[in-house]
Structures are given as structure tokens and as C-alpha cells.
Amino acid sequence: MIIIGIILGFVGLAYLCWLLFALAVYALPLFAAVAAGLASYHSGSGPIGAIIVGAIAGGITLVAGQIAFTTLRSPLTRAAIAFLFALPAAVAGYHAALGLAHIGVPAEGWRQAIAVAGAIIVAATAWARMALAAPRPTPDKALPPA
């Protein structure tokens, strides 16, 4: 029974890590949704209104970011948009890796090193997912031969 528990623990940990990487791109819309929902709740809209405002703000943030990233041609602008999506993902990855490091790493220095590595990996994953959403140039839009 102990071996089954250990195996299921590793399966659960692997699933949580996969979930963290899969949801890394959605950290910025989640942060925007929570901020808008809390702002509307504190202004007196009530819990239902705050949930609706938060959902709308998160959806608009996600759609606007994806549309801007796919339609704009400037690599600098695309990098800035990808950075905006990768920064909250890095914060989420840092805290997730720090929480996992608290489980089995006794030294604080190694916990911080693991947390920073987790932040870098999750931010890179969010950056790559945004970059994969960019349209590829088609042959008719390619540069003419010189």
C-alpha cells in the first residue's frame, strides 16, 4: 500500500506540474480578472457583480493580448506583449516552485534557487506558448528573391 501511495503521489505531482505549465499563459488574465473583481466588489457591486466584472476583464485581457500579438508585425512589440504575459507567469511559477521546495528541501538557499529556476522555466513556457500563437509567414508574403 505504501508503494501505491508513493506512485500516486508522483502522479499527482506530475499532474500539478503539467497544469502549471498549461495554465502559465493565463496568469495575466487571471490577475486582471481578480484585480477588476476586487475593485468592483470594494466599490459596492456585490459578489455576483464582482464575479461578472472579473470574468469580463479576464476575457478581454486574454483576447486583446492574443489578437495584438498575432496581428502586430513589429518584433519589439510582440516581445513586449509576450513579456507582459510571461511576467505574471514567472511570479506564479516562483511561488509554485517555492511551495514544492518547502516539501522536501530543508536549506533556504536551495529553496530559493529552485523557486527562481521554476520562475524562469514557467516564464519561458508562457513566452513560448505566446510565440507559437504567432502566424507563420506565407510564401506570398515572403520577400521577393534578390
Short mmCIF file of C-alpha atoms in Angstrom, two decimals:
data_model
loop_
_atom_site.label_atom_id
_atom_site.label_comp_id
_atom_site.label_asym_id
_atom_site.label_seq_id
_atom_site.Cartn_x
_atom_site.Cartn_y
_atom_site.Cartn_z
CA MET A 1 0.00 0.00 0.00
CA ILE A 2 2.88 2.37 0.69
CA ILE A 3 4.27 1.86 -2.81
CA ILE A 4 0.88 2.66 -4.35
CA GLY A 5 0.73 5.84 -2.26
CA ILE A 6 4.18 6.89 -3.41
CA ILE A 7 3.34 6.19 -7.05
CA LEU A 8 0.06 8.10 -6.81
CA GLY A 9 1.90 10.97 -5.09
CA PHE A 10 4.30 11.22 -8.02
CA VAL A 11 1.41 11.03 -10.49
CA GLY A 12 -0.36 13.84 -8.64
CA LEU A 13 2.80 15.95 -8.56
CA ALA A 14 3.39 15.39 -12.27
CA TYR A 15 -0.22 16.39 -13.00
CA LEU A 16 0.13 19.59 -10.95
CA CYS A 17 3.35 20.48 -12.78
CA TRP A 18 1.70 19.87 -16.14
CA LEU A 19 -1.26 22.01 -15.05
CA LEU A 20 1.09 24.81 -14.01
CA PHE A 21 2.78 24.83 -17.42
CA ALA A 22 -0.51 24.54 -19.32
CA LEU A 23 -2.04 27.47 -17.46
CA ALA A 24 1.04 29.72 -17.45
CA VAL A 25 -0.26 31.89 -20.29
CA TYR A 26 -3.45 32.63 -18.38
CA ALA A 27 -1.73 34.20 -15.36
CA LEU A 28 -2.05 37.77 -16.68
CA PRO A 29 -5.78 37.46 -17.49
CA LEU A 30 -6.33 35.86 -14.08
CA PHE A 31 -4.51 38.68 -12.30
CA ALA A 32 -6.50 41.26 -14.31
CA ALA A 33 -9.76 39.46 -13.51
CA VAL A 34 -9.02 39.29 -9.80
CA ALA A 35 -7.97 42.95 -9.67
CA ALA A 36 -11.07 44.11 -11.54
CA GLY A 37 -13.34 41.86 -9.49
CA LEU A 38 -11.91 43.08 -6.20
CA ALA A 39 -12.11 46.71 -7.32
CA SER A 40 -15.75 46.34 -8.30
CA TYR A 41 -16.55 44.46 -5.10
CA HIS A 42 -14.98 47.16 -2.95
CA SER A 43 -16.91 49.83 -4.85
CA GLY A 44 -20.16 48.17 -3.75
CA SER A 45 -21.21 45.97 -6.67
CA GLY A 46 -21.71 42.82 -4.57
CA PRO A 47 -20.26 39.35 -5.12
CA ILE A 48 -22.22 38.45 -8.26
CA GLY A 49 -21.37 41.74 -9.95
CA ALA A 50 -17.71 41.37 -8.98
CA ILE A 51 -17.56 37.88 -10.50
CA ILE A 52 -19.16 39.11 -13.72
CA VAL A 53 -16.83 42.13 -13.95
CA GLY A 54 -13.81 39.93 -13.22
CA ALA A 55 -14.79 37.38 -15.87
CA ILE A 56 -15.30 40.09 -18.46
CA ALA A 57 -11.99 41.79 -17.60
CA GLY A 58 -10.09 38.50 -17.76
CA GLY A 59 -11.66 37.54 -21.07
CA ILE A 60 -10.96 40.92 -22.60
CA THR A 61 -7.35 40.82 -21.40
CA LEU A 62 -6.77 37.37 -22.88
CA VAL A 63 -8.45 38.08 -26.21
CA ALA A 64 -6.89 41.53 -26.61
CA GLY A 65 -3.43 40.17 -25.84
CA GLN A 66 -3.75 37.29 -28.28
CA ILE A 67 -5.17 39.49 -31.04
CA ALA A 68 -2.48 42.13 -30.53
CA PHE A 69 0.26 39.50 -30.51
CA THR A 70 -0.93 37.82 -33.69
CA THR A 71 -1.74 40.94 -35.72
CA LEU A 72 1.17 43.23 -34.90
CA ARG A 73 4.25 42.77 -37.07
CA SER A 74 6.93 44.51 -35.01
CA PRO A 75 9.14 42.01 -33.17
CA LEU A 76 9.74 44.57 -30.40
CA THR A 77 6.01 45.00 -29.81
CA ARG A 78 5.48 41.24 -29.84
CA ALA A 79 8.30 40.81 -27.35
CA ALA A 80 6.74 43.43 -25.07
CA ILE A 81 3.36 41.69 -25.19
CA ALA A 82 4.94 38.30 -24.56
CA PHE A 83 6.86 39.83 -21.64
CA LEU A 84 3.59 41.15 -20.19
CA PHE A 85 2.18 37.62 -20.30
CA ALA A 86 5.41 35.98 -19.06
CA LEU A 87 5.94 38.24 -16.03
CA PRO A 88 2.85 37.11 -14.03
CA ALA A 89 3.58 33.54 -15.13
CA ALA A 90 7.06 33.91 -13.62
CA VAL A 91 5.56 35.10 -10.34
CA ALA A 92 3.16 32.16 -10.30
CA GLY A 93 5.96 29.74 -11.19
CA TYR A 94 8.18 31.15 -8.45
CA HIS A 95 5.55 30.65 -5.78
CA ALA A 96 4.55 27.21 -7.04
CA ALA A 97 8.17 26.02 -7.11
CA LEU A 98 8.81 27.55 -3.68
CA GLY A 99 5.80 25.73 -2.28
CA LEU A 100 7.00 22.44 -3.75
CA ALA A 101 10.54 23.10 -2.48
CA HIS A 102 9.22 23.60 1.05
CA ILE A 103 8.03 19.98 0.97
CA GLY A 104 11.41 18.33 0.64
CA VAL A 105 14.28 20.83 0.71
CA PRO A 106 15.48 21.86 4.18
CA ALA A 107 18.01 24.57 3.17
CA GLU A 108 16.58 28.01 2.45
CA GLY A 109 19.21 28.82 -0.17
CA TRP A 110 18.32 25.75 -2.22
CA ARG A 111 14.61 26.54 -1.86
CA GLN A 112 15.19 29.97 -3.35
CA ALA A 113 17.34 28.51 -6.13
CA ILE A 114 14.62 26.01 -7.02
CA ALA A 115 11.99 28.75 -6.89
CA VAL A 116 13.97 31.02 -9.22
CA ALA A 117 14.55 28.11 -11.61
CA GLY A 118 10.81 27.38 -11.54
CA ALA A 119 10.03 31.03 -12.29
CA ILE A 120 12.40 31.05 -15.26
CA ILE A 121 11.03 27.78 -16.65
CA VAL A 122 7.37 28.79 -16.30
CA ALA A 123 8.03 32.25 -17.80
CA ALA A 124 9.86 30.65 -20.72
CA THR A 125 6.93 28.30 -21.23
CA ALA A 126 4.46 31.20 -21.29
CA TRP A 127 6.74 33.09 -23.69
CA ALA A 128 6.98 30.05 -25.99
CA ARG A 129 3.21 29.50 -25.95
CA MET A 130 2.67 33.11 -26.98
CA ALA A 131 5.31 32.79 -29.70
CA LEU A 132 3.65 29.64 -31.05
CA ALA A 133 0.41 31.59 -31.41
CA ALA A 134 2.09 33.93 -33.91
CA PRO A 135 1.14 33.33 -37.53
CA ARG A 136 3.81 31.95 -39.81
CA PRO A 137 4.69 33.95 -42.93
CA THR A 138 3.11 32.56 -46.05
CA PRO A 139 5.01 32.24 -49.35
CA ASP A 140 3.00 35.07 -50.96
CA LYS A 141 4.06 37.44 -48.16
CA ALA A 142 7.70 36.43 -48.28
CA LEU A 143 10.35 38.77 -49.57
CA PRO A 144 10.95 38.65 -53.33
CA PRO A 145 14.17 36.99 -54.45
CA ALA A 146 17.09 39.36 -54.84
#
